[in-house]
Coordinates of C-alpha atoms in Angstrom, one line a residue:
Chain H
M1 CA -1.4 15.1 -136.8
V2 CA -3.2 14.5 -133.5
I3 CA -6.5 16.2 -132.5
Y4 CA -7.1 15.6 -128.8
S5 CA -10.6 17.0 -128.2
V6 CA -13.3 19.4 -129.2
Y7 CA -15.4 21.6 -126.9
I8 CA -18.3 23.9 -127.6
V9 CA -19.3 26.6 -125.1
S10 CA -22.6 28.4 -125.4
K11 CA -23.0 32.1 -125.5
S12 CA -23.7 32.1 -121.7
G13 CA -20.6 30.2 -120.9
G14 CA -21.9 26.7 -120.4
L15 CA -20.3 23.6 -121.9
I16 CA -22.8 22.3 -124.4
F17 CA -20.7 19.7 -126.1
N18 CA -17.4 18.0 -125.7
Y19 CA -15.8 15.2 -127.5
D20 CA -12.5 13.4 -126.8
H21 CA -11.1 12.3 -130.0
N22 CA -7.7 11.0 -129.5
I23 CA -6.4 11.0 -126.0
P24 CA -3.6 8.6 -125.6
K25 CA -4.2 6.1 -122.8
I26 CA -1.3 5.8 -120.4
E27 CA -1.5 2.9 -117.9
T28 CA 1.3 1.0 -116.3
E29 CA 0.9 -2.2 -114.3
K30 CA 3.7 -3.7 -112.4
T31 CA 4.3 -6.1 -109.4
Y32 CA 6.1 -4.4 -106.6
S33 CA 8.0 -5.7 -103.6
F34 CA 8.3 -4.0 -100.2
P35 CA 9.0 -1.1 -99.6
L36 CA 7.1 0.7 -102.4
E37 CA 9.3 2.9 -104.6
H38 CA 6.7 5.6 -105.1
K39 CA 5.4 8.0 -102.5
L40 CA 1.7 8.2 -102.6
V41 CA -0.6 10.8 -101.2
Y42 CA -4.4 11.1 -100.9
Q43 CA -5.7 14.3 -102.4
N44 CA -8.9 15.3 -104.1
K45 CA -10.4 12.0 -103.3
Q46 CA -7.7 10.2 -105.3
V47 CA -4.5 8.3 -104.5
V48 CA -1.8 10.2 -106.4
V49 CA 1.9 9.6 -107.0
A50 CA 3.6 12.6 -105.2
F51 CA 7.2 11.7 -105.6
G52 CA 9.4 8.9 -107.0
Q53 CA 9.0 9.1 -110.8
R54 CA 10.3 6.0 -112.5
N55 CA 9.5 3.1 -114.8
G56 CA 6.8 5.0 -116.6
V57 CA 4.9 6.0 -113.5
N58 CA 5.0 9.7 -113.3
V59 CA 4.3 12.2 -110.6
G60 CA 0.6 13.0 -110.8
H61 CA -0.5 9.6 -112.0
L62 CA -3.3 7.9 -110.1
L63 CA -3.4 4.5 -108.5
L64 CA -6.1 2.8 -110.5
A65 CA -6.0 -0.8 -109.2
V66 CA -4.5 -3.0 -106.6
N67 CA -4.1 -6.7 -107.5
G68 CA -6.6 -6.2 -110.2
F69 CA -9.2 -4.7 -107.9
P70 CA -10.2 -1.1 -108.8
V71 CA -9.4 1.7 -106.4
N72 CA -12.2 4.0 -105.6
G73 CA -11.3 7.0 -103.5
R74 CA -8.9 5.5 -101.0
T75 CA -10.6 2.1 -100.7
I76 CA -9.8 -1.0 -102.7
E77 CA -13.1 -2.4 -104.1
E78 CA -12.6 -6.0 -103.2
D79 CA -15.5 -8.4 -103.4
K80 CA -15.7 -9.4 -99.8
N81 CA -14.0 -6.7 -97.7
P82 CA -13.1 -3.3 -99.0
R83 CA -9.8 -2.2 -97.5
D84 CA -8.0 1.1 -97.2
V85 CA -5.2 1.6 -99.8
F86 CA -2.7 2.9 -97.4
E87 CA -3.2 0.2 -94.8
V88 CA -2.6 -2.4 -97.4
L89 CA 0.5 -0.8 -98.8
E90 CA 2.1 -0.2 -95.5
N91 CA 1.8 -3.8 -94.5
P92 CA 4.9 -5.9 -95.8
E93 CA 2.8 -9.0 -95.6
N94 CA 0.8 -7.9 -98.6
Y95 CA 3.8 -7.9 -100.9
P96 CA 4.6 -8.7 -103.6
I97 CA 1.7 -6.6 -104.8
N98 CA 0.4 -5.7 -108.3
L99 CA -0.4 -2.0 -108.8
K100 CA -1.8 -0.2 -111.8
F101 CA -1.1 3.4 -112.3
G102 CA -2.5 5.7 -114.9
R103 CA -3.2 9.2 -115.9
S104 CA -6.2 10.9 -114.4
K105 CA -9.2 11.2 -116.6
M106 CA -11.3 14.3 -116.5
S107 CA -14.8 13.8 -115.3
T108 CA -17.7 15.6 -117.0
N109 CA -18.0 17.8 -114.0
E110 CA -14.4 18.9 -114.3
K111 CA -14.8 19.6 -118.0
I112 CA -17.8 21.8 -117.3
F113 CA -15.9 23.6 -114.6
L114 CA -12.9 24.2 -116.9
A115 CA -15.1 25.3 -119.8
S116 CA -16.7 27.9 -117.6
M117 CA -13.2 29.0 -116.4
F118 CA -12.1 29.7 -119.9
Y119 CA -15.1 32.0 -120.5
P120 CA -13.8 34.9 -118.2
L121 CA -10.3 34.4 -119.3
F122 CA -11.4 35.0 -122.9
A123 CA -13.3 38.1 -121.8
I124 CA -10.3 39.4 -119.8
A125 CA -8.0 38.9 -122.7
S126 CA -10.2 41.1 -124.8
Q127 CA -10.2 43.8 -122.2
L128 CA -6.5 43.8 -121.5
S129 CA -5.7 44.7 -125.0
P130 CA -3.9 47.9 -125.7
Q131 CA -5.9 48.3 -128.9
P132 CA -9.6 48.9 -129.0
R133 CA -11.9 46.2 -130.4
T134 CA -9.8 43.1 -129.9
S135 CA -10.9 39.5 -130.0
G136 CA -10.5 37.3 -127.0
I137 CA -8.1 34.4 -126.9
Q138 CA -7.7 32.7 -130.2
I139 CA -4.7 30.4 -129.5
L140 CA -3.4 29.3 -126.2
E141 CA -0.1 27.5 -126.4
A142 CA 1.4 25.0 -124.0
D143 CA 4.3 22.6 -124.4
T144 CA 2.1 19.6 -124.9
F145 CA -0.9 21.1 -126.7
H146 CA -2.4 24.1 -128.4
L147 CA -5.9 25.3 -127.7
H148 CA -7.5 27.0 -130.7
C149 CA -10.7 29.0 -130.0
F150 CA -13.1 30.4 -132.5
Q151 CA -16.0 32.6 -131.4
T152 CA -18.8 33.0 -133.8
L153 CA -20.6 36.3 -134.2
T154 CA -23.4 34.9 -132.2
G155 CA -21.1 34.2 -129.3
V156 CA -20.7 30.5 -129.4
K157 CA -17.2 29.3 -128.8
F158 CA -15.7 26.3 -130.6
M159 CA -12.5 25.0 -129.0
L160 CA -10.1 22.5 -130.4
I161 CA -7.2 21.0 -128.5
V162 CA -4.5 19.7 -130.7
E163 CA -0.9 18.7 -130.8
P164 CA 1.4 21.7 -131.0
S165 CA 2.6 20.9 -134.5
Q166 CA -1.0 20.7 -135.9
T167 CA -1.7 23.3 -138.5
G168 CA -4.9 24.4 -140.1
A169 CA -6.9 24.3 -137.0
D170 CA -8.8 27.5 -138.0
L171 CA -10.1 25.7 -141.1
L172 CA -11.1 22.7 -139.1
L173 CA -12.9 24.9 -136.5
H174 CA -14.9 26.5 -139.3
R175 CA -15.9 23.1 -140.6
I176 CA -17.0 22.1 -137.2
Y177 CA -19.1 25.3 -137.1
E178 CA -20.7 24.2 -140.3
L179 CA -21.5 20.8 -138.9
Y180 CA -23.0 22.6 -135.8
A181 CA -25.2 24.7 -138.0
D182 CA -26.3 21.8 -140.1
Y183 CA -26.7 18.9 -137.6
A184 CA -27.3 20.5 -134.3
L185 CA -29.4 23.6 -135.1
K186 CA -31.5 22.0 -137.9
N187 CA -32.5 19.3 -135.5
P188 CA -36.0 20.4 -134.4
F189 CA -35.6 18.6 -131.1
Y190 CA -32.5 20.5 -130.1
S191 CA -33.1 23.6 -128.2
L192 CA -30.6 26.4 -128.2
E193 CA -28.1 26.8 -125.4
M194 CA -28.7 23.3 -124.2
P195 CA -26.2 20.4 -124.3
I196 CA -26.0 18.9 -127.8
R197 CA -27.1 15.3 -127.8
C198 CA -27.4 14.7 -131.5
D199 CA -26.0 11.4 -132.9
L200 CA -25.8 12.8 -136.4
F201 CA -23.7 15.7 -135.2
E202 CA -21.4 13.5 -133.3
S203 CA -20.8 10.9 -136.0
N204 CA -20.2 13.6 -138.6
L205 CA -17.8 15.3 -136.3
Q206 CA -16.0 12.1 -135.8
N207 CA -15.7 11.5 -139.5
L208 CA -14.4 15.0 -140.0
L209 CA -11.7 14.6 -137.4
D210 CA -10.7 11.1 -138.6
Q211 CA -10.5 12.4 -142.1
S212 CA -8.4 15.4 -141.2
E213 CA -6.1 13.4 -139.2
K214 CA -5.5 10.9 -142.0
A215 CA -5.5 13.1 -145.0
G216 CA -4.7 16.5 -143.6
I217 CA -7.1 19.4 -142.8
S218 CA -6.9 21.0 -146.2
S219 CA -8.6 18.0 -147.8
V220 CA -11.8 18.3 -145.8
Chain N
M1 CA -15.0 28.4 -149.8
S2 CA -14.7 24.7 -150.2
R3 CA -18.3 23.8 -149.5
Q4 CA -19.8 25.7 -152.3
G5 CA -20.0 23.6 -155.3
A6 CA -21.1 20.0 -155.4
R7 CA -21.8 19.5 -151.8
L8 CA -24.1 22.5 -151.4
D9 CA -26.0 21.7 -154.6
A10 CA -26.8 18.3 -153.3
K11 CA -28.9 19.9 -150.7
R12 CA -30.9 22.0 -153.1
V13 CA -34.6 21.1 -153.3
N14 CA -37.2 22.0 -155.8
S15 CA -38.6 25.3 -154.8
E16 CA -42.1 24.1 -155.6
L17 CA -41.9 21.6 -152.8
F18 CA -40.9 24.4 -150.5
T19 CA -43.7 26.7 -151.8
L20 CA -46.3 24.0 -151.3
T21 CA -45.1 23.0 -147.8
Y22 CA -45.2 26.6 -146.7
G23 CA -48.7 26.9 -148.2
T24 CA -49.8 23.9 -146.2
L25 CA -48.4 25.5 -143.1
V26 CA -50.3 28.7 -143.6
A27 CA -53.5 26.9 -144.5
Q28 CA -53.2 24.8 -141.4
L29 CA -52.7 27.8 -139.2
L30 CA -55.7 29.5 -140.7
K31 CA -57.7 26.4 -139.8
D32 CA -56.3 26.2 -136.3
Y33 CA -56.7 29.9 -135.4
E34 CA -59.6 31.0 -137.5
N35 CA -58.3 34.5 -137.0
V36 CA -56.1 36.2 -139.5
D37 CA -54.3 38.5 -137.0
E38 CA -53.4 35.6 -134.9
V39 CA -52.1 33.7 -137.9
N40 CA -49.9 36.7 -138.8
K41 CA -48.6 36.7 -135.3
Q42 CA -47.9 33.0 -135.3
L43 CA -46.1 33.2 -138.6
E44 CA -43.9 35.9 -137.3
R45 CA -43.1 33.8 -134.2
M46 CA -42.2 30.8 -136.2
G47 CA -40.0 32.9 -138.4
Y48 CA -38.3 34.2 -135.4
N49 CA -37.5 30.7 -134.2
I50 CA -36.2 29.8 -137.6
G51 CA -34.1 32.9 -137.8
I52 CA -32.2 32.4 -134.6
R53 CA -31.0 29.0 -135.9
L54 CA -30.7 29.9 -139.5
I55 CA -28.2 32.7 -138.8
E56 CA -25.6 30.2 -137.8
D57 CA -26.0 28.4 -141.0
Y58 CA -25.6 31.7 -142.9
L59 CA -22.5 32.7 -141.0
A60 CA -20.9 29.3 -141.3
R61 CA -21.5 29.2 -145.0
T62 CA -20.6 32.7 -145.9
G63 CA -17.9 33.4 -143.3
S64 CA -19.1 37.0 -143.2
G65 CA -18.0 39.4 -140.5
R66 CA -19.8 41.7 -138.2
C67 CA -21.8 44.6 -139.7
Y68 CA -20.9 48.1 -138.5
D69 CA -23.3 49.8 -140.8
F70 CA -26.8 49.1 -141.8
K71 CA -25.8 49.2 -145.5
D72 CA -23.6 46.1 -144.8
T73 CA -26.5 44.5 -143.1
A74 CA -28.8 45.2 -146.1
E75 CA -26.4 43.6 -148.5
K76 CA -25.9 40.6 -146.2
I77 CA -29.6 40.1 -145.9
Q78 CA -29.9 40.3 -149.7
A79 CA -27.2 37.6 -149.9
G80 CA -29.1 35.5 -147.4
F81 CA -32.2 35.6 -149.6
R82 CA -30.0 34.4 -152.5
I83 CA -28.7 31.5 -150.5
F84 CA -31.8 30.3 -148.8
L85 CA -34.6 31.3 -151.3
G86 CA -32.7 31.7 -154.5
V87 CA -34.1 35.2 -155.1
S88 CA -32.2 38.5 -155.2
P89 CA -34.4 41.3 -153.8
Q90 CA -33.5 44.8 -154.7
I91 CA -32.4 47.2 -151.9
T92 CA -34.1 50.5 -152.4
N93 CA -35.8 53.4 -150.6
W94 CA -33.2 54.2 -148.0
G95 CA -34.5 56.3 -145.2
A96 CA -32.8 59.6 -144.6
G97 CA -31.1 58.3 -141.4
G98 CA -29.7 55.3 -143.2
D99 CA -31.6 53.1 -140.7
E100 CA -34.4 52.0 -142.9
F101 CA -34.6 50.3 -146.3
S102 CA -36.8 48.3 -148.5
L103 CA -36.3 44.9 -150.1
V104 CA -38.3 44.7 -153.3
F105 CA -39.1 41.3 -154.6
E106 CA -40.1 40.9 -158.3
S107 CA -41.0 37.4 -157.7
N108 CA -41.4 35.6 -154.4
P109 CA -41.0 31.8 -154.2
L110 CA -43.3 31.7 -151.2
T111 CA -46.3 33.1 -153.1
E112 CA -46.2 31.2 -156.3
F113 CA -49.5 29.4 -157.0
V114 CA -51.2 31.5 -154.3
E115 CA -54.3 33.6 -154.4
L116 CA -55.8 35.1 -151.3
P117 CA -59.4 34.3 -150.7
D118 CA -61.7 37.2 -149.8
H119 CA -61.9 36.5 -146.1
C120 CA -58.2 36.8 -145.5
L121 CA -57.3 40.1 -147.1
N122 CA -55.5 41.1 -143.9
L123 CA -53.4 38.0 -144.0
K124 CA -49.7 38.7 -144.3
Y125 CA -49.0 35.6 -146.1
C126 CA -45.2 35.9 -146.1
N127 CA -45.0 37.2 -142.5
I128 CA -42.6 34.4 -141.7
L129 CA -39.9 36.4 -143.5
A130 CA -40.3 39.3 -141.1
G131 CA -39.8 36.9 -138.2
V132 CA -36.7 35.3 -139.7
L133 CA -35.1 38.7 -140.2
R134 CA -35.9 39.7 -136.6
G135 CA -34.5 36.5 -135.2
A136 CA -31.4 36.3 -137.3
C137 CA -30.5 39.9 -136.6
E138 CA -31.1 39.5 -132.9
M139 CA -28.6 36.8 -132.7
V140 CA -25.9 39.1 -134.1
Q141 CA -27.0 41.7 -131.6
M142 CA -29.1 44.0 -133.7
E143 CA -32.7 44.7 -133.1
V144 CA -34.7 45.2 -136.3
T145 CA -38.3 45.3 -137.3
S146 CA -39.8 44.7 -140.6
W147 CA -43.2 44.8 -142.3
F148 CA -44.8 44.5 -145.7
V149 CA -45.7 47.7 -147.5
Q150 CA -46.6 46.2 -150.8
D151 CA -47.7 42.7 -151.6
Q152 CA -48.2 41.0 -155.0
L153 CA -50.9 39.0 -153.4
K154 CA -52.9 42.2 -152.8
G155 CA -52.6 43.5 -156.3
D156 CA -49.3 45.4 -156.0
N157 CA -46.7 45.1 -158.8
V158 CA -44.0 44.0 -156.5
T159 CA -43.6 42.8 -152.9
E160 CA -41.9 45.3 -150.7
L161 CA -40.5 44.4 -147.3
R162 CA -39.5 47.4 -145.2
V163 CA -36.7 46.8 -142.7
K164 CA -36.0 49.2 -139.9
F165 CA -33.0 49.3 -137.5
I166 CA -34.0 49.9 -133.9
K167 CA -30.9 49.5 -131.9
R168 CA -27.8 47.5 -131.2
L169 CA -28.2 45.1 -128.3
E170 CA -25.0 46.3 -126.5
D171 CA -25.5 44.0 -123.5
A172 CA -25.7 41.0 -125.6
I173 CA -22.5 41.5 -127.6
P174 CA -20.1 38.7 -126.7
A175 CA -16.8 39.6 -125.1
G176 CA -14.1 40.0 -127.7
E177 CA -16.6 41.2 -130.3
D178 CA -17.4 44.7 -129.1

């Protein structure tokens, strides 16, 4: 029973709420000697493992820190002199060196971008259908997660990203809809279509997800 | 549904509190605007803003689907009055085209304890309801208009709210719903 995250997309396609519930944190830290056993490349302003998947460091993981100093872009944020990651790693004198790798986290901007990408996909799905009057995407399956989408009659989309074995997501989505109707919309300071920043909504949602993870969705 | 039962009842409030709060609102508006027509307009506008939010609560609670006929709509509106105001208006006087009907209230929780003074005979005291209906229907892509044809406050036996379907808002229908 794992619920990864919840997204709410407004009628016009903008991300108005997102909540990461239970994203496992994957970080590995190890001291390396020269030469480095992972091939690193610089892409999208991040230093990424391109090849050489071993010891828990997978292709696609980011270099997060060098000797405990965080990596920002391709520079190591040391107190005195910020240095370039690749220059440091290519110099044998700097070894042994302690590197921390981890999975990339999505930034808010990326989430907004992805949410607005889902919107046309949903619309395309409803048009591709051989039958008239079809809903858009309701479940999107991948090997590591399932995305459940519930669109209300007013056009708001609620999305739940869960473990593939999770059942009862429909019910849970409906309960989230009820929370939205109660805590977001009845808040007089919340205006429609705008991002939801309501603590009551968030804490109630958190309770709901915790409960359904512990005791099963049918109990909520 | 699971929520009906104890949890829903906990949120019930005494209708008198609601009646009096609404009364205060109307009285305040009359004071602020000093013009009955303007008050009618404001009430409708407030109702509209309530309606566009309330519809989500209605849909979340009832889990009802989209209406493809105005008769469905009428029944759902009736159910809405039951949920939110605890009254069951009668659905009568269908227009020949099936696009117009009346909701007849024997009693109306908004107007309990209320008498209209002489200078506001034009006041549509419950005009907020017309706004709520318009807002709520608009969110489910239906344009409706409604008005009072009989009002207990004006000496009629019953309160009658006429509801008319104008058009479906085809452009606004979300993908996957049309």
